Tab-separated table of C-alpha atoms in Angstrom:
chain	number	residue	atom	x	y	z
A	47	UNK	CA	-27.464	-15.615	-52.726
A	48	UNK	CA	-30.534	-15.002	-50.127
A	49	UNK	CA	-29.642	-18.419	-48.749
A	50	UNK	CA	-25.863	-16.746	-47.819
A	51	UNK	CA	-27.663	-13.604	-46.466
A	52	UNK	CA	-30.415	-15.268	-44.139
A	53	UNK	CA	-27.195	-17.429	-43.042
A	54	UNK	CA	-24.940	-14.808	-42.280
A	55	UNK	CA	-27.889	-12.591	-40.648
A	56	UNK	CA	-28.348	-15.482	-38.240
A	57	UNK	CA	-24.815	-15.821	-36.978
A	58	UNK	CA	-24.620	-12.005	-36.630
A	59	UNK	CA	-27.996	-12.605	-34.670
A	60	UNK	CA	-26.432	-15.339	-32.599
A	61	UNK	CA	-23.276	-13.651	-32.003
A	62	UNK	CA	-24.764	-10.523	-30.521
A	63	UNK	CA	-27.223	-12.571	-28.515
A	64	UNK	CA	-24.379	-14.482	-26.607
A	65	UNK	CA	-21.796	-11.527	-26.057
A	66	UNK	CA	-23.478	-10.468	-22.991
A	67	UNK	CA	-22.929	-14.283	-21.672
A	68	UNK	CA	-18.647	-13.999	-22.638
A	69	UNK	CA	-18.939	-10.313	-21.069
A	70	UNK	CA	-19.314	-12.309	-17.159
A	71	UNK	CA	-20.558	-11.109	-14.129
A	72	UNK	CA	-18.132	-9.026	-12.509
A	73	UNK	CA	-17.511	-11.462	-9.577
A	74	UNK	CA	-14.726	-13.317	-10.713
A	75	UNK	CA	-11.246	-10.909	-11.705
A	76	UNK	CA	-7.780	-12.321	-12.726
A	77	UNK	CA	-5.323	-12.724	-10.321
A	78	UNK	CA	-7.787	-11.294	-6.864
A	79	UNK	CA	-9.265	-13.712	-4.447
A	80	UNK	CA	-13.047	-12.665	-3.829
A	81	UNK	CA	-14.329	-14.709	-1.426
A	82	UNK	CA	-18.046	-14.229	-0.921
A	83	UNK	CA	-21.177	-11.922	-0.963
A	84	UNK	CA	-21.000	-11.795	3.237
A	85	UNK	CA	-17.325	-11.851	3.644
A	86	UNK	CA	-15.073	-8.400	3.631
A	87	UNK	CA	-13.938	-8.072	0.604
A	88	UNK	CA	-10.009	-9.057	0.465
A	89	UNK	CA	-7.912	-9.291	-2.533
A	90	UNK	CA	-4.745	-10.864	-3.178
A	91	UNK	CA	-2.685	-8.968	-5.904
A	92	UNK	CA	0.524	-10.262	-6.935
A	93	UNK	CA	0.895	-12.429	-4.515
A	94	UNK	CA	0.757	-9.533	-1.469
A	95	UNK	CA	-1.956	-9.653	0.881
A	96	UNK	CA	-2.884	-6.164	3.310
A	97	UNK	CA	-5.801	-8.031	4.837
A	98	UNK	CA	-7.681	-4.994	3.900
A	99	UNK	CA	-5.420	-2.237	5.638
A	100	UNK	CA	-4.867	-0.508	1.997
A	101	UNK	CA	-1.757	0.499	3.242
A	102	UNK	CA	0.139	3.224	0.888
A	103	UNK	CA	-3.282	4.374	0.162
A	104	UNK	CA	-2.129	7.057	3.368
A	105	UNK	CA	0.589	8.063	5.229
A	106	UNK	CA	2.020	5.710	7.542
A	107	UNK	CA	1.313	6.803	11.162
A	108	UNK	CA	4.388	5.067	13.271
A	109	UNK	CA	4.700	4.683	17.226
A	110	UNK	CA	6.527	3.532	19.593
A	111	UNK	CA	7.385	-0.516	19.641
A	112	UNK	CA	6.825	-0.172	15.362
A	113	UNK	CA	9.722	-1.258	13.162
A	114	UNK	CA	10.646	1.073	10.388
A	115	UNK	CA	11.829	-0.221	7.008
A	116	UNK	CA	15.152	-0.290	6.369
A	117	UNK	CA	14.980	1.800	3.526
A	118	UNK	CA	14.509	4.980	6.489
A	119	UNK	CA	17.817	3.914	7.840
A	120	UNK	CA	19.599	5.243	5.136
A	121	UNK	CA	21.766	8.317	5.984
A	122	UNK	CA	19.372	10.470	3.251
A	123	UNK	CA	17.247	10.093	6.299
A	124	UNK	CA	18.879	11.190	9.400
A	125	UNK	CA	18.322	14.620	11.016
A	126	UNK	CA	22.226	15.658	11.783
A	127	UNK	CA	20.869	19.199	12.414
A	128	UNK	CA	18.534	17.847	15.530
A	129	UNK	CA	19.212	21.174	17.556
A	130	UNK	CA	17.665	22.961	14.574
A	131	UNK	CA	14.541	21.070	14.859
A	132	UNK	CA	14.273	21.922	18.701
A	133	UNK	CA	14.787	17.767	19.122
A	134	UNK	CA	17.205	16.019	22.013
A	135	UNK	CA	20.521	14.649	21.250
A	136	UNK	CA	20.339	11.082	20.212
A	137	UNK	CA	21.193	8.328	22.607
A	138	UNK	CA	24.570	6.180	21.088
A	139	UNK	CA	23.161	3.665	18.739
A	140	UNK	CA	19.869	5.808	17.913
A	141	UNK	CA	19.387	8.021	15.576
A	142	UNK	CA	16.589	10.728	14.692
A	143	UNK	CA	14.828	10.217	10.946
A	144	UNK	CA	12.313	12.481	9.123
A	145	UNK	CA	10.537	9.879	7.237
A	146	UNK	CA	8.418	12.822	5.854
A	147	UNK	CA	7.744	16.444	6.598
A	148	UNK	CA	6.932	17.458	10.257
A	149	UNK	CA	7.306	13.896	11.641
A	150	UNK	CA	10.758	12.655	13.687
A	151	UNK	CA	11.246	9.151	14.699
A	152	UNK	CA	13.733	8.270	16.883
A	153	UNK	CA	14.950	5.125	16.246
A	154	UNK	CA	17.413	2.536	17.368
A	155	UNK	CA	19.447	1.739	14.011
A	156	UNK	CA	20.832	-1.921	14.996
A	157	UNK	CA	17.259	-3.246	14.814
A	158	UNK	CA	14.585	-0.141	13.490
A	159	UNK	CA	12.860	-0.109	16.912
A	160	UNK	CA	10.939	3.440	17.122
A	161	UNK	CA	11.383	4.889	20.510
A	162	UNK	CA	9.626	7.962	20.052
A	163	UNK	CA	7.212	9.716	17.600
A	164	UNK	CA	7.109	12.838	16.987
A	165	UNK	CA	4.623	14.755	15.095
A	166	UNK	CA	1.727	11.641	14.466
């Protein structure tokens, strides 16, 4: 009987004195890329890679020359009212989209060129 006890004592000892070695460092995560101590810091999640930009962490700021997603081409998008919003008539082929309050992008909907910015 104290033979069992001094035994299981022991393990108990030993298990609790190597936890904090299973419990790691910190450095190395599941599915990031963490490349060193000197290096900026740049994970890889899923596959995806922002290079550090933490974009959707704000809202996007677009300009001229930027390509919007085609998602903001949808018609759920467009400005029809334009007049309303004290903006110009679109060119043929262009079109004016709110991508979010306050902010008009007029953009050319055979490729999602932005040709002007309004608002950023």
């Amino acid at each position: 009987m104290k033979k069992h006890r001094i035994l299981s004592i022991a393990l108990a000892t030993l298990a609790l004195a190597a936890s904090p070695a299973f419990a790691g460092d910190g450095k190395h995560h599941k599915g990031k890329h963490h490349k060193g101590h000197g290096d900026n810091h740049h994970y890889v999640v899923d596959g995806r890679h922002d290079n550090g930009l933490h974009k959707g962490w704000y809202k996007q700021a677009w300009r001229r020359g930027d390509r919007i997603p085609v998602a903001y081409l949808e018609p759920v998008y467009y400005v029809d009212d334009y007049r309303v919003y004290h903006l110009s008539a679109p060119p043929v082929g262009y079109r004016w989209v709110r991508p979010m309050d306050d902010r008009y992008l007029l953009v050319e909907l055979a490729t999602g060129l932005v040709t002007q910015a309004l608002g950023y």
